[in-house]
Tab-separated table of C-alpha atoms and ligand atoms in Angstrom:
chain	number	residue	atom	x	y	z
A	1404	MET	CA	127.768	30.827	111.703
A	1405	GLU	CA	128.213	33.988	113.727
A	1406	VAL	CA	125.482	36.464	114.515
A	1407	SER	CA	127.053	39.850	114.895
A	1408	GLY	CA	129.970	38.352	116.769
A	1409	HIS	CA	127.801	35.884	118.743
A	1410	SER	CA	127.975	32.155	118.113
A	1411	GLY	CA	124.861	30.421	116.885
A	1412	GLU	CA	122.898	30.561	113.656
A	1413	LEU	CA	120.169	33.143	113.144
A	1414	VAL	CA	116.776	31.686	112.343
A	1415	ILE	CA	114.178	34.232	111.327
A	1416	VAL	CA	110.505	33.264	111.286
A	1417	THR	CA	107.935	35.441	109.492
A	1418	ASN	CA	104.604	34.943	107.795
A	1419	ARG	CA	105.670	36.480	104.485
A	1420	GLU	CA	108.551	35.077	102.536
A	1421	PRO	CA	111.217	37.405	101.258
A	1422	TYR	CA	111.260	35.777	97.750
A	1423	ASN	CA	108.665	33.771	95.944
A	1424	HIS	CA	108.639	31.623	92.850
A	1425	GLU	CA	105.883	32.225	90.302
A	1426	ARG	CA	105.091	30.605	86.967
A	1427	ALA	CA	105.544	32.927	84.013
A	1428	SER	CA	105.443	32.432	80.228
A	1429	GLY	CA	109.193	31.910	80.083
A	1430	GLY	CA	109.236	29.443	83.022
A	1431	VAL	CA	109.555	29.923	86.779
A	1432	VAL	CA	110.667	33.412	88.005
A	1433	CYS	CA	111.950	34.295	91.449
A	1434	LYS	CA	110.803	37.663	92.807
A	1435	LYS	CA	111.426	39.720	95.917
A	1436	THR	CA	108.178	40.355	97.783
A	1437	ILE	CA	107.107	43.768	99.025
A	1438	GLY	CA	106.377	44.801	102.602
A	1439	GLY	CA	107.834	46.583	105.549
A	1440	VAL	CA	109.007	43.541	107.465
A	1441	VAL	CA	110.655	41.990	104.447
A	1442	SER	CA	112.416	45.264	103.537
A	1443	ALA	CA	113.828	45.455	107.015
A	1444	LEU	CA	115.040	41.900	107.428
A	1445	ASP	CA	116.279	40.829	104.001
A	1446	ALA	CA	119.197	43.219	104.163
A	1447	THR	CA	120.249	41.751	107.479
A	1448	MET	CA	119.923	38.152	106.397
A	1449	GLN	CA	121.981	38.914	103.290
A	1450	GLN	CA	124.686	40.246	105.528
A	1451	TRP	CA	124.607	37.628	108.254
A	1452	GLY	CA	123.337	34.502	106.594
A	1453	GLY	CA	121.245	31.820	108.371
A	1454	THR	CA	117.786	30.429	107.817
A	1455	TRP	CA	114.506	32.217	107.143
A	1456	ILE	CA	111.288	30.269	107.753
A	1457	ALA	CA	108.165	31.620	106.084
A	1458	TRP	CA	104.901	30.630	104.404
A	1459	GLY	CA	105.532	29.409	100.849
A	1460	SER	CA	102.861	31.513	99.109
A	1461	GLY	CA	104.162	31.542	95.532
A	1462	ARG	CA	102.507	29.212	92.965
A	1463	ALA	CA	105.821	27.578	92.038
A	1464	ASP	CA	107.368	27.704	95.498
A	1465	PHE	CA	107.507	23.974	96.076
A	1466	ASP	CA	108.634	23.035	92.559
A	1467	CYS	CA	112.198	22.569	93.762
A	1468	GLY	CA	111.672	21.386	97.363
A	1469	ASP	CA	110.822	23.369	100.469
A	1470	VAL	CA	114.309	24.705	101.157
A	1471	VAL	CA	115.942	27.097	98.665
A	1472	GLU	CA	118.917	29.399	98.689
A	1473	VAL	CA	118.114	33.108	98.251
A	1474	PRO	CA	118.374	35.744	96.783
A	1475	CYS	CA	117.998	33.472	93.735
A	1476	ASP	CA	120.653	35.257	91.633
A	1477	SER	CA	123.286	35.454	94.375
A	1478	PRO	CA	122.408	33.205	97.293
A	1479	LYS	CA	123.280	34.427	100.794
A	1480	TYR	CA	120.927	32.465	103.085
A	1481	ARG	CA	118.426	29.549	103.229
A	1482	LEU	CA	114.719	29.933	102.886
A	1483	LYS	CA	112.578	27.160	104.389
A	1484	ARG	CA	108.982	27.348	103.186
A	1485	VAL	CA	106.035	26.304	105.280
A	1486	LYS	CA	103.172	24.711	103.346
A	1487	LEU	CA	99.686	25.901	104.287
A	1488	SER	CA	96.515	24.343	103.021
A	1489	PRO	CA	94.114	26.607	101.015
A	1490	LYS	CA	91.750	26.444	103.974
A	1491	ASP	CA	94.427	27.496	106.484
A	1492	LYS	CA	95.488	30.283	104.152
A	1493	GLN	CA	91.955	31.523	103.991
A	1494	LEU	CA	91.201	31.339	107.703
A	1495	TYR	CA	94.603	31.947	109.303
A	1496	TYR	CA	95.940	34.610	106.913
A	1497	TRP	CA	92.994	36.376	105.374
A	1498	GLY	CA	90.856	35.622	108.447
A	1499	PHE	CA	92.505	35.766	111.885
A	1500	SER	CA	95.614	37.774	110.939
A	1501	ASN	CA	94.024	40.284	108.614
A	1502	ARG	CA	90.471	40.525	109.835
A	1503	THR	CA	90.930	40.019	113.578
A	1504	LEU	CA	94.403	40.986	114.763
A	1505	TRP	CA	95.251	43.688	112.222
A	1506	PRO	CA	92.105	45.847	112.914
A	1507	VAL	CA	92.256	45.376	116.682
A	1508	PHE	CA	95.924	46.326	116.946
A	1509	HIS	CA	95.276	49.434	114.833
A	1510	PHE	CA	92.308	50.489	117.011
A	1511	PHE	CA	89.736	49.543	114.392
A	1512	THR	CA	87.911	47.105	116.683
A	1513	GLU	CA	84.570	47.798	114.981
A	1514	ARG	CA	86.044	46.209	111.824
A	1515	ALA	CA	87.370	43.131	113.609
A	1516	VAL	CA	85.794	39.722	113.001
A	1517	PHE	CA	85.972	37.353	115.970
A	1518	SER	CA	85.486	33.824	114.732
A	1519	THR	CA	86.379	30.544	116.417
A	1520	MET	CA	87.031	29.030	112.966
A	1521	TYR	CA	89.635	31.727	112.250
A	1522	TRP	CA	91.182	31.183	115.672
A	1523	ARG	CA	91.532	27.396	115.242
A	1524	ALA	CA	93.217	27.900	111.860
A	1525	TYR	CA	95.574	30.461	113.434
A	1526	GLN	CA	96.550	27.858	116.068
A	1527	ARG	CA	97.064	25.198	113.389
A	1528	ALA	CA	99.200	27.473	111.214
A	1529	ASN	CA	101.310	28.624	114.158
A	1530	LYS	CA	101.885	24.941	114.969
A	1531	LYS	CA	103.169	24.373	111.438
A	1532	PHE	CA	105.603	27.261	111.696
A	1533	ALA	CA	106.688	25.956	115.108
A	1534	SER	CA	107.319	22.441	113.645
A	1535	SER	CA	109.500	23.966	110.895
A	1536	VAL	CA	111.510	25.776	113.556
A	1537	GLU	CA	112.000	22.475	115.413
A	1538	GLU	CA	113.179	20.922	112.158
A	1539	MET	CA	115.597	23.728	111.131
A	1540	ALA	CA	116.936	25.209	114.372
A	1541	GLY	CA	119.938	23.831	116.297
A	1542	PRO	CA	120.565	24.043	120.056
A	1543	ASP	CA	122.691	27.212	119.574
A	1544	SER	CA	120.285	28.974	117.230
A	1545	TYR	CA	118.911	32.357	117.901
A	1546	VAL	CA	115.289	32.045	116.823
A	1547	TRP	CA	113.773	35.432	116.022
A	1548	VAL	CA	110.012	35.296	115.432
A	1549	HIS	CA	108.249	38.262	113.813
A	1550	ASP	CA	104.883	39.925	113.958
A	1551	TYR	CA	101.289	39.346	114.760
A	1552	HIS	CA	100.750	36.352	112.490
A	1553	LEU	CA	102.967	34.203	114.733
A	1554	SER	CA	102.229	35.185	118.322
A	1555	LEU	CA	101.809	31.605	119.504
A	1556	VAL	CA	105.112	30.288	118.116
A	1557	PRO	CA	107.435	31.309	120.981
A	1558	SER	CA	105.618	29.207	123.602
A	1559	MET	CA	105.204	26.349	121.129
A	1560	ILE	CA	108.976	26.109	120.545
A	1561	ARG	CA	110.089	26.850	124.085
A	1562	SER	CA	110.737	23.175	124.939
A	1563	CYS	CA	113.224	22.685	122.116
A	1564	VAL	CA	114.811	26.100	121.595
A	1565	GLU	CA	116.736	28.093	124.192
A	1566	ARG	CA	117.030	31.523	122.691
A	1567	ILE	CA	113.903	33.094	121.488
A	1568	GLY	CA	113.363	36.732	120.490
A	1569	PHE	CA	110.167	38.335	119.146
A	1570	PHE	CA	109.579	41.554	117.308
A	1571	TRP	CA	106.071	42.932	117.083
A	1572	HIS	CA	105.973	45.227	114.031
A	1573	ILE	CA	102.532	46.794	114.458
A	1574	PRO	CA	101.239	48.887	117.396
A	1575	TRP	CA	100.473	47.228	120.720
A	1576	VAL	CA	97.229	48.594	122.086
A	1577	PRO	CA	96.192	49.416	125.665
A	1578	TRP	CA	94.408	46.777	127.778
A	1579	GLY	CA	90.968	48.313	127.059
A	1580	THR	CA	91.400	47.386	123.404
A	1581	PHE	CA	93.455	44.213	123.695
A	1582	SER	CA	91.033	42.710	126.222
A	1583	LYS	CA	88.337	42.616	123.527
A	1584	ILE	CA	90.092	39.664	121.822
A	1585	PRO	CA	88.429	36.470	123.155
A	1586	TRP	CA	91.770	34.597	122.863
A	1587	ARG	CA	93.816	37.321	124.546
A	1588	ASP	CA	95.189	34.906	127.237
A	1589	GLU	CA	96.504	32.464	124.651
A	1590	ILE	CA	98.047	35.206	122.508
A	1591	PHE	CA	99.775	36.835	125.470
A	1592	ASN	CA	100.934	33.508	126.797
A	1593	GLY	CA	102.262	32.593	123.371
A	1594	LEU	CA	104.313	35.783	123.127
A	1595	ILE	CA	105.900	35.523	126.550
A	1596	GLY	CA	107.445	32.231	125.538
A	1597	SER	CA	110.165	34.630	124.235
A	1598	ASP	CA	113.107	35.950	126.241
A	1599	LEU	CA	112.963	39.369	124.667
A	1600	ILE	CA	110.013	41.105	122.981
A	1601	GLY	CA	110.669	44.195	120.916
A	1602	PHE	CA	108.289	46.970	119.864
A	1603	HIS	CA	108.905	50.075	117.780
A	1604	THR	CA	108.028	52.660	120.444
A	1605	LYS	CA	107.986	53.216	124.191
A	1606	TYR	CA	104.240	53.761	123.962
A	1607	HIS	CA	103.754	50.195	122.632
A	1608	VAL	CA	106.002	48.922	125.418
A	1609	ARG	CA	103.929	50.714	128.063
A	1610	ASN	CA	100.732	49.260	126.622
A	1611	PHE	CA	102.162	45.715	126.698
A	1612	ILE	CA	103.280	46.072	130.316
A	1613	GLU	CA	99.837	47.457	131.197
A	1614	CYS	CA	98.245	44.360	129.697
A	1615	ALA	CA	100.594	42.100	131.651
A	1616	GLU	CA	99.578	43.867	134.884
A	1617	ALA	CA	95.915	43.621	134.024
A	1618	MET	CA	96.362	39.926	133.468
A	1619	ASN	CA	98.053	39.534	136.871
A	1620	TYR	CA	101.506	38.680	135.608
A	1621	GLN	CA	104.343	39.545	137.913
A	1622	VAL	CA	105.847	42.739	136.474
A	1623	ASP	CA	109.005	44.641	137.297
A	1624	LYS	CA	108.226	47.990	135.703
A	1625	LYS	CA	111.568	49.475	136.500
A	1626	ARG	CA	113.440	46.799	134.589
A	1627	SER	CA	110.636	46.429	132.049
A	1628	VAL	CA	110.471	42.693	132.764
A	1629	ILE	CA	107.593	40.245	133.059
A	1630	HIS	CA	108.316	37.264	135.262
A	1631	HIS	CA	106.873	34.059	133.851
A	1632	GLU	CA	107.581	30.370	134.710
A	1633	ASP	CA	110.963	31.006	136.324
A	1634	ARG	CA	112.047	33.220	133.430
A	1635	ASP	CA	112.279	36.927	132.934
A	1636	VAL	CA	110.820	38.267	129.689
A	1637	ARG	CA	112.385	41.565	128.780
A	1638	ILE	CA	110.185	44.122	126.968
A	1639	LYS	CA	111.932	46.969	125.114
A	1640	ALA	CA	111.533	49.504	122.331
A	1641	PHE	CA	113.771	49.134	119.250
A	1642	PRO	CA	112.620	51.611	116.574
A	1643	VAL	CA	113.371	49.882	113.237
A	1644	GLY	CA	115.616	51.629	110.755
A	1645	ILE	CA	116.141	51.237	107.048
A	1646	ASP	CA	119.116	50.222	104.897
A	1647	TYR	CA	120.196	53.856	104.539
A	1648	GLN	CA	122.932	53.292	101.977
A	1649	GLU	CA	120.576	51.368	99.689
A	1650	PHE	CA	118.251	54.354	99.514
A	1651	ALA	CA	120.935	57.067	99.538
A	1652	SER	CA	123.179	55.405	96.910
A	1653	GLU	CA	123.661	57.042	93.545
A	1654	LYS	CA	123.118	53.895	91.523
A	1655	THR	CA	119.519	54.619	90.351
A	1656	MET	CA	119.062	56.052	86.868
A	1657	PRO	CA	118.149	59.708	86.657
A	1658	SER	CA	114.449	60.275	85.812
A	1659	GLY	CA	112.387	62.640	83.725
A	1660	ILE	CA	109.793	62.840	86.434
A	1661	ARG	CA	110.132	66.567	86.990
A	1662	ARG	CA	109.269	67.155	83.378
A	1663	LYS	CA	106.501	64.537	83.425
A	1664	ALA	CA	104.589	66.053	86.349
A	1665	ALA	CA	103.058	69.263	85.194
A	1666	GLY	CA	103.094	70.946	88.631
A	1667	ASP	CA	105.980	72.932	89.965
A	1668	LYS	CA	105.898	70.960	93.205
A	1669	ILE	CA	105.350	67.242	93.836
A	1670	ILE	CA	103.814	65.878	96.963
A	1671	PHE	CA	104.366	62.131	97.252
A	1672	GLY	CA	102.716	59.254	99.072
A	1673	ILE	CA	103.195	55.502	98.692
A	1674	ASP	CA	101.440	52.921	100.832
A	1675	ARG	CA	99.862	49.550	100.657
A	1676	LEU	CA	96.209	50.282	100.020
A	1677	ASP	CA	95.173	49.823	103.640
A	1678	TYR	CA	92.607	51.640	105.755
A	1679	THR	CA	95.226	52.276	108.447
A	1680	LYS	CA	97.446	54.300	106.106
A	1681	GLY	CA	95.193	57.362	105.924
A	1682	ILE	CA	95.081	57.587	102.137
A	1683	LEU	CA	91.523	58.892	102.075
A	1684	GLU	CA	92.238	61.477	104.721
A	1685	ARG	CA	95.226	62.627	102.676
A	1686	LEU	CA	93.088	63.058	99.608
A	1687	LEU	CA	90.425	64.980	101.529
A	1688	ALA	CA	93.097	67.263	102.906
A	1689	PHE	CA	94.602	67.838	99.477
A	1690	GLU	CA	91.135	68.652	98.198
A	1691	GLU	CA	90.587	71.171	101.013
A	1692	PHE	CA	94.027	72.648	100.317
A	1693	LEU	CA	93.115	73.176	96.662
A	1694	ARG	CA	89.783	74.693	97.593
A	1695	GLU	CA	91.408	77.145	99.991
A	1696	ASN	CA	94.483	77.992	97.942
A	1697	PRO	CA	93.622	78.729	94.294
A	1698	GLU	CA	97.053	80.344	93.836
A	1699	TRP	CA	98.495	76.832	93.932
A	1700	HIS	CA	96.294	75.491	91.169
A	1701	GLY	CA	98.424	74.232	88.280
A	1702	LYS	CA	101.566	74.301	90.378
A	1703	VAL	CA	101.306	71.255	92.642
A	1704	THR	CA	100.702	67.564	92.012
A	1705	LEU	CA	99.911	64.912	94.542
A	1706	LEU	CA	101.532	61.664	93.319
A	1707	GLN	CA	99.970	58.784	95.187
A	1708	VAL	CA	100.991	55.161	94.691
A	1709	ALA	CA	98.725	52.628	96.323
A	1710	THR	CA	100.122	49.146	96.247
A	1711	PRO	CA	97.451	46.451	95.994
A	1712	SER	CA	97.142	44.656	99.342
A	1713	ARG	CA	94.870	42.025	100.901
A	1714	THR	CA	92.616	42.286	97.902
A	1715	ARG	CA	90.432	39.377	99.056
A	1716	VAL	CA	89.307	41.206	102.157
A	1717	GLU	CA	86.010	43.079	101.672
A	1718	GLU	CA	87.139	46.226	103.559
A	1719	TYR	CA	90.103	46.583	101.209
A	1720	ARG	CA	87.950	46.329	98.111
A	1721	LEU	CA	85.601	48.964	99.479
A	1722	LEU	CA	88.499	51.288	100.330
A	1723	LYS	CA	89.802	50.974	96.809
A	1724	GLN	CA	86.497	52.155	95.455
A	1725	GLU	CA	86.366	55.038	97.885
A	1726	VAL	CA	89.893	56.173	97.094
A	1727	GLU	CA	89.185	55.985	93.345
A	1728	ARG	CA	85.998	57.977	93.807
A	1729	SER	CA	87.864	60.693	95.692
A	1730	VAL	CA	90.673	60.882	93.103
A	1731	GLY	CA	88.034	61.113	90.364
A	1732	ARG	CA	86.169	63.865	92.236
A	1733	ILE	CA	89.249	65.994	92.836
A	1734	ASN	CA	90.563	65.604	89.308
A	1735	GLY	CA	87.085	66.213	87.859
A	1736	GLU	CA	86.787	69.396	89.848
A	1737	TYR	CA	90.231	70.869	89.384
A	1738	SER	CA	91.949	69.425	86.330
A	1739	THR	CA	92.805	71.653	83.357
A	1740	LEU	CA	94.173	70.730	79.947
A	1741	ASN	CA	97.694	71.053	81.325
A	1742	TRP	CA	97.304	69.914	84.928
A	1743	THR	CA	96.020	66.856	86.745
A	1744	PRO	CA	96.179	67.570	90.478
A	1745	VAL	CA	96.238	63.916	91.625
A	1746	LYS	CA	98.291	61.306	89.842
A	1747	TYR	CA	97.134	57.993	91.273
A	1748	PHE	CA	98.695	54.614	90.562
A	1749	TYR	CA	97.156	51.365	91.798
A	1750	HIS	CA	100.041	49.002	91.147
A	1751	THR	CA	103.468	48.239	92.556
A	1752	ILE	CA	106.446	50.128	91.221
A	1753	SER	CA	110.097	49.013	90.937
A	1754	PHE	CA	112.701	49.878	93.478
A	1755	ASN	CA	114.334	52.146	90.921
A	1756	GLN	CA	111.103	53.982	90.270
A	1757	LEU	CA	110.480	54.296	94.007
A	1758	ILE	CA	113.867	56.028	94.474
A	1759	GLN	CA	113.129	58.321	91.584
A	1760	TYR	CA	109.789	59.346	93.067
A	1761	TYR	CA	111.328	59.948	96.467
A	1762	ARG	CA	114.011	62.156	94.884
A	1763	ALA	CA	111.587	64.089	92.763
A	1764	ALA	CA	109.184	64.779	95.639
A	1765	ASP	CA	109.316	68.146	97.317
A	1766	VAL	CA	107.078	66.920	100.162
A	1767	ALA	CA	106.423	63.465	101.600
A	1768	LEU	CA	102.888	63.136	102.855
A	1769	VAL	CA	102.759	60.280	105.360
A	1770	THR	CA	99.436	60.292	107.216
A	1771	PRO	CA	98.642	56.895	108.747
A	1772	ILE	CA	95.739	56.694	111.138
A	1773	MET	CA	97.875	54.219	113.067
A	1774	ASP	CA	101.190	52.611	112.102
A	1775	GLY	CA	103.759	50.556	114.048
A	1776	MET	CA	106.627	52.552	112.570
A	1777	ASN	CA	106.303	53.481	108.857
A	1778	LEU	CA	109.365	52.879	106.748
A	1779	VAL	CA	108.243	55.100	103.824
A	1780	VAL	CA	109.039	58.306	105.730
A	1781	LYS	CA	112.523	57.068	106.553
A	1782	GLU	CA	113.170	55.944	102.988
A	1783	TYR	CA	112.157	59.349	101.619
A	1784	ILE	CA	114.501	61.119	104.014
A	1785	ALA	CA	117.362	58.833	103.034
A	1786	ALA	CA	116.748	58.946	99.275
A	1787	LYS	CA	116.147	62.666	98.856
A	1788	LYS	CA	119.249	64.424	97.597
A	1789	ASP	CA	118.256	68.069	97.963
A	1790	LEU	CA	115.993	69.477	100.675
A	1791	GLY	CA	112.659	67.839	101.324
A	1792	VAL	CA	109.800	68.462	103.705
A	1793	VAL	CA	108.059	65.719	105.671
A	1794	ILE	CA	104.460	65.794	106.864
A	1795	LEU	CA	104.029	62.945	109.348
A	1796	SER	CA	101.085	61.603	111.332
A	1797	GLU	CA	101.505	61.712	115.087
A	1798	PHE	CA	100.154	58.138	115.083
A	1799	ALA	CA	103.048	56.661	113.130
A	1800	GLY	CA	105.645	55.075	115.415
A	1801	ALA	CA	108.223	57.141	113.492
A	1802	ALA	CA	106.795	60.363	114.991
A	1803	GLU	CA	108.339	59.402	118.340
A	1804	GLU	CA	111.799	59.904	116.742
A	1805	LEU	CA	111.252	62.263	113.813
A	1806	GLU	CA	110.068	65.363	115.715
A	1807	GLU	CA	111.501	67.714	113.075
A	1808	ALA	CA	108.799	66.651	110.606
A	1809	ILE	CA	105.548	68.657	110.443
A	1810	ILE	CA	103.615	66.466	112.861
A	1811	VAL	CA	99.882	66.264	112.241
A	1812	ASN	CA	96.752	64.576	113.461
A	1813	PRO	CA	95.405	62.805	110.390
A	1814	TYR	CA	91.837	62.952	111.675
A	1815	ASP	CA	92.053	66.714	111.512
A	1816	ILE	CA	91.574	67.307	107.803
A	1817	HIS	CA	91.719	71.041	108.136
A	1818	ALA	CA	95.048	70.904	110.004
A	1819	LEU	CA	96.354	68.446	107.392
A	1820	ALA	CA	95.383	70.871	104.602
A	1821	GLU	CA	97.179	73.673	106.421
A	1822	SER	CA	100.256	71.504	106.875
A	1823	ILE	CA	100.379	70.994	103.116
A	1824	LYS	CA	100.463	74.756	102.652
A	1825	LYS	CA	103.071	75.123	105.345
A	1826	ALA	CA	105.241	72.462	103.704
A	1827	LEU	CA	105.001	73.957	100.270
A	1828	GLU	CA	105.780	77.468	101.487
A	1829	MET	CA	108.387	76.639	104.104
A	1830	PRO	CA	111.331	79.071	104.098
A	1831	GLU	CA	114.595	77.514	102.845
A	1832	GLU	CA	116.404	78.053	106.145
A	1833	GLU	CA	113.750	76.196	108.184
A	1834	LYS	CA	113.620	73.462	105.586
A	1835	LYS	CA	117.376	73.034	105.798
A	1836	GLU	CA	117.378	72.923	109.585
A	1837	ARG	CA	114.583	70.377	109.835
A	1838	PHE	CA	115.766	68.152	107.008
A	1839	LYS	CA	119.363	68.062	108.218
A	1840	ALA	CA	118.190	66.884	111.636
A	1841	LEU	CA	115.885	64.261	110.043
A	1842	LYS	CA	118.605	62.911	107.777
A	1843	GLY	CA	121.040	62.671	110.662
A	1844	LYS	CA	118.603	60.536	112.670
A	1845	VAL	CA	117.643	58.196	109.837
A	1846	LYS	CA	121.282	57.700	108.888
A	1847	LYS	CA	122.415	57.062	112.443
A	1848	HIS	CA	119.542	54.766	113.441
A	1849	ASP	CA	119.610	52.545	110.383
A	1850	ILE	CA	118.802	48.818	110.026
A	1851	ASN	CA	122.223	47.769	111.237
A	1852	TRP	CA	121.866	49.941	114.355
A	1853	TRP	CA	118.473	48.285	114.947
A	1854	MET	CA	119.780	44.756	114.615
A	1855	GLU	CA	122.789	45.491	116.846
A	1856	LYS	CA	120.580	47.012	119.458
A	1857	PHE	CA	118.181	44.072	119.486
A	1858	PHE	CA	120.976	41.506	119.491
A	1859	ASN	CA	122.978	43.193	122.226
A	1860	GLU	CA	119.956	43.246	124.419
A	1861	TRP	CA	119.130	39.650	123.579
A	1862	GLU	CA	122.678	38.428	124.197
A	1863	LYS	CA	122.798	40.280	127.544
A	1864	ILE	CA	120.029	37.997	128.784
A	1865	TYR	CA	122.128	34.883	128.320
A	1866	THR	CA	125.351	36.496	129.511
A	1867	ALA	CA	123.621	37.463	132.753
A	1868	LYS	CA	122.413	33.867	133.213
A	1869	ALA	CA	125.846	32.302	132.553
B	1079	GDG	C1	104.725	46.861	108.838
B	1079	GDG	C2	104.102	47.837	109.817
B	1079	GDG	C3	106.342	48.960	110.042
B	1079	GDG	C4	105.341	49.753	99.190
B	1079	GDG	N1	104.890	49.833	97.938
B	1079	GDG	C5	105.918	49.558	97.135
B	1079	GDG	C6	107.052	49.340	97.933
B	1079	GDG	N2	106.659	49.467	99.178
B	1079	GDG	C7	107.587	49.292	100.368
B	1079	GDG	C8	107.956	50.631	100.976
B	1079	GDG	C9	108.334	50.174	102.386
B	1079	GDG	C10	107.352	49.051	102.616
B	1079	GDG	O1	106.895	48.597	101.334
B	1079	GDG	C11	106.125	49.463	103.435
B	1079	GDG	O2	106.573	49.709	104.760
B	1079	GDG	P1	105.673	50.340	105.894
B	1079	GDG	O3	106.509	50.507	107.105
B	1079	GDG	O4	105.114	51.614	105.381
B	1079	GDG	O5	104.416	49.403	106.103
B	1079	GDG	P2	103.879	47.915	106.327
B	1079	GDG	O6	103.986	47.095	105.106
B	1079	GDG	O7	102.507	48.103	106.878
B	1079	GDG	O8	104.815	47.272	107.511
B	1079	GDG	C12	104.862	49.165	109.788
B	1079	GDG	C13	106.938	47.815	109.173
B	1079	GDG	O9	106.117	46.667	109.273
B	1079	GDG	C14	108.375	47.495	109.613
B	1079	GDG	O10	108.394	47.073	110.937
B	1079	GDG	O11	107.033	50.123	109.806
B	1079	GDG	O12	104.319	50.048	110.720
B	1079	GDG	O13	102.709	48.027	109.505
B	1079	GDG	O14	109.627	49.677	102.398
B	1079	GDG	O15	108.996	51.216	100.236
B	1079	GDG	N3	108.265	49.085	97.388
B	1079	GDG	C15	108.359	49.019	96.029
B	1079	GDG	N4	107.270	49.199	95.203
B	1079	GDG	C16	106.060	49.481	95.701
B	1079	GDG	O16	105.091	49.617	94.922
B	1079	GDG	N5	109.556	48.779	95.449
């Protein structure tokens, strides 16, 4: 097996599996799962092959053993599933990952739950992933561990694997926030078992280095290296891209969306229903925009898809209620017989539908309160055939690259409302200029560019040692 011209099999380790098996009335069905990390990595694995290790979360996942070939209809790589007990699932996944690490690393520390029970389950689960790596990886393997669910794995596998890379998909916070985690030493020590740690932005890299200094690690800031146990751990920003061709390709069916939406203009948002994604702020801004701009009544529709996510966590259930209340309030206030200002869907949509929505949308409204990168904004830019306008939160990692978007502070509802007006009324020439620049960037810095960049940096470490 060759990884982008390098010898050695690629072993990817993530919490979420790219495909799961579920029981349906006609038997077992194999489905692709939804999520940013999966979207990014599946394309690469299909191209390069190798092994993907992940939690087997589907009900029928273990019906045919713990190793399967995927994608199920045209296999390209192996998927090794890790079995977690219901208790581990509850405490490691719903607990420590989603109720401790996720809020802290998105600056929502007041929502974080610090529980020793969660922490112990997190350690146990990380150990299980580490054991699967030991079972599946060979001496030449490149083991690439992903995201906040698995921060302890690199140090756990260090004694049996030589090449370890890590990519952290969510923001990394400054020391003042990170230091609140009671198990910060163990988490940091787990991560620096890697040879290379990647983040989406330079800001996240700076924060990580700041934490290393605060924890008295030996740091070479110039080289962006942390020296640990006779090894150098390189820290670098690799802004993730998307599979541009997949989104830009012509193969999706044309839609009747333009006719279906009563408004002349469509503003589009799609996110997991998560408090970090700024869905509520977006609705409030749209409400203010309608209040301030009656001339737009009947002519603009906000199409918001909220994909169900982490439905067992209390905060997510409350958010769902709040979002639904806001949608109801806006539609109650402004709807007419022929116009519903907010079209809100609380379910997942197919890839084909997603592309159709992207293409139909005149404006993409992407307003996370905090986001590692945000793939939606890049997908919109790639999929849109004619000119589009992008409103983007300054707190999405993507804002570091996509400066030609209308950059907004999502906490500033008034500014957000004004940016909606600006987007809808933008002169064609300005639209063209901005969108051309955005498209160029998303096309150039796609998923293949990202992988190459990460792998070249990773490989350099071993070439320098040889
Ligand atoms: C994490 C970080 C970082 C969503 N609903 C549907 C659907 N999606 C797809 C989107 C996109 C993906 O899910 C969401 O990606 P994001 O980047 O917005 O967000 P997270 O899931 O939070 O991902 C994030 C990412 O990792 C990668 O590093 O960018 O910052 O939080 O691809 O299109 N796809 C379909 N139907 C849906 O209903 N087909």
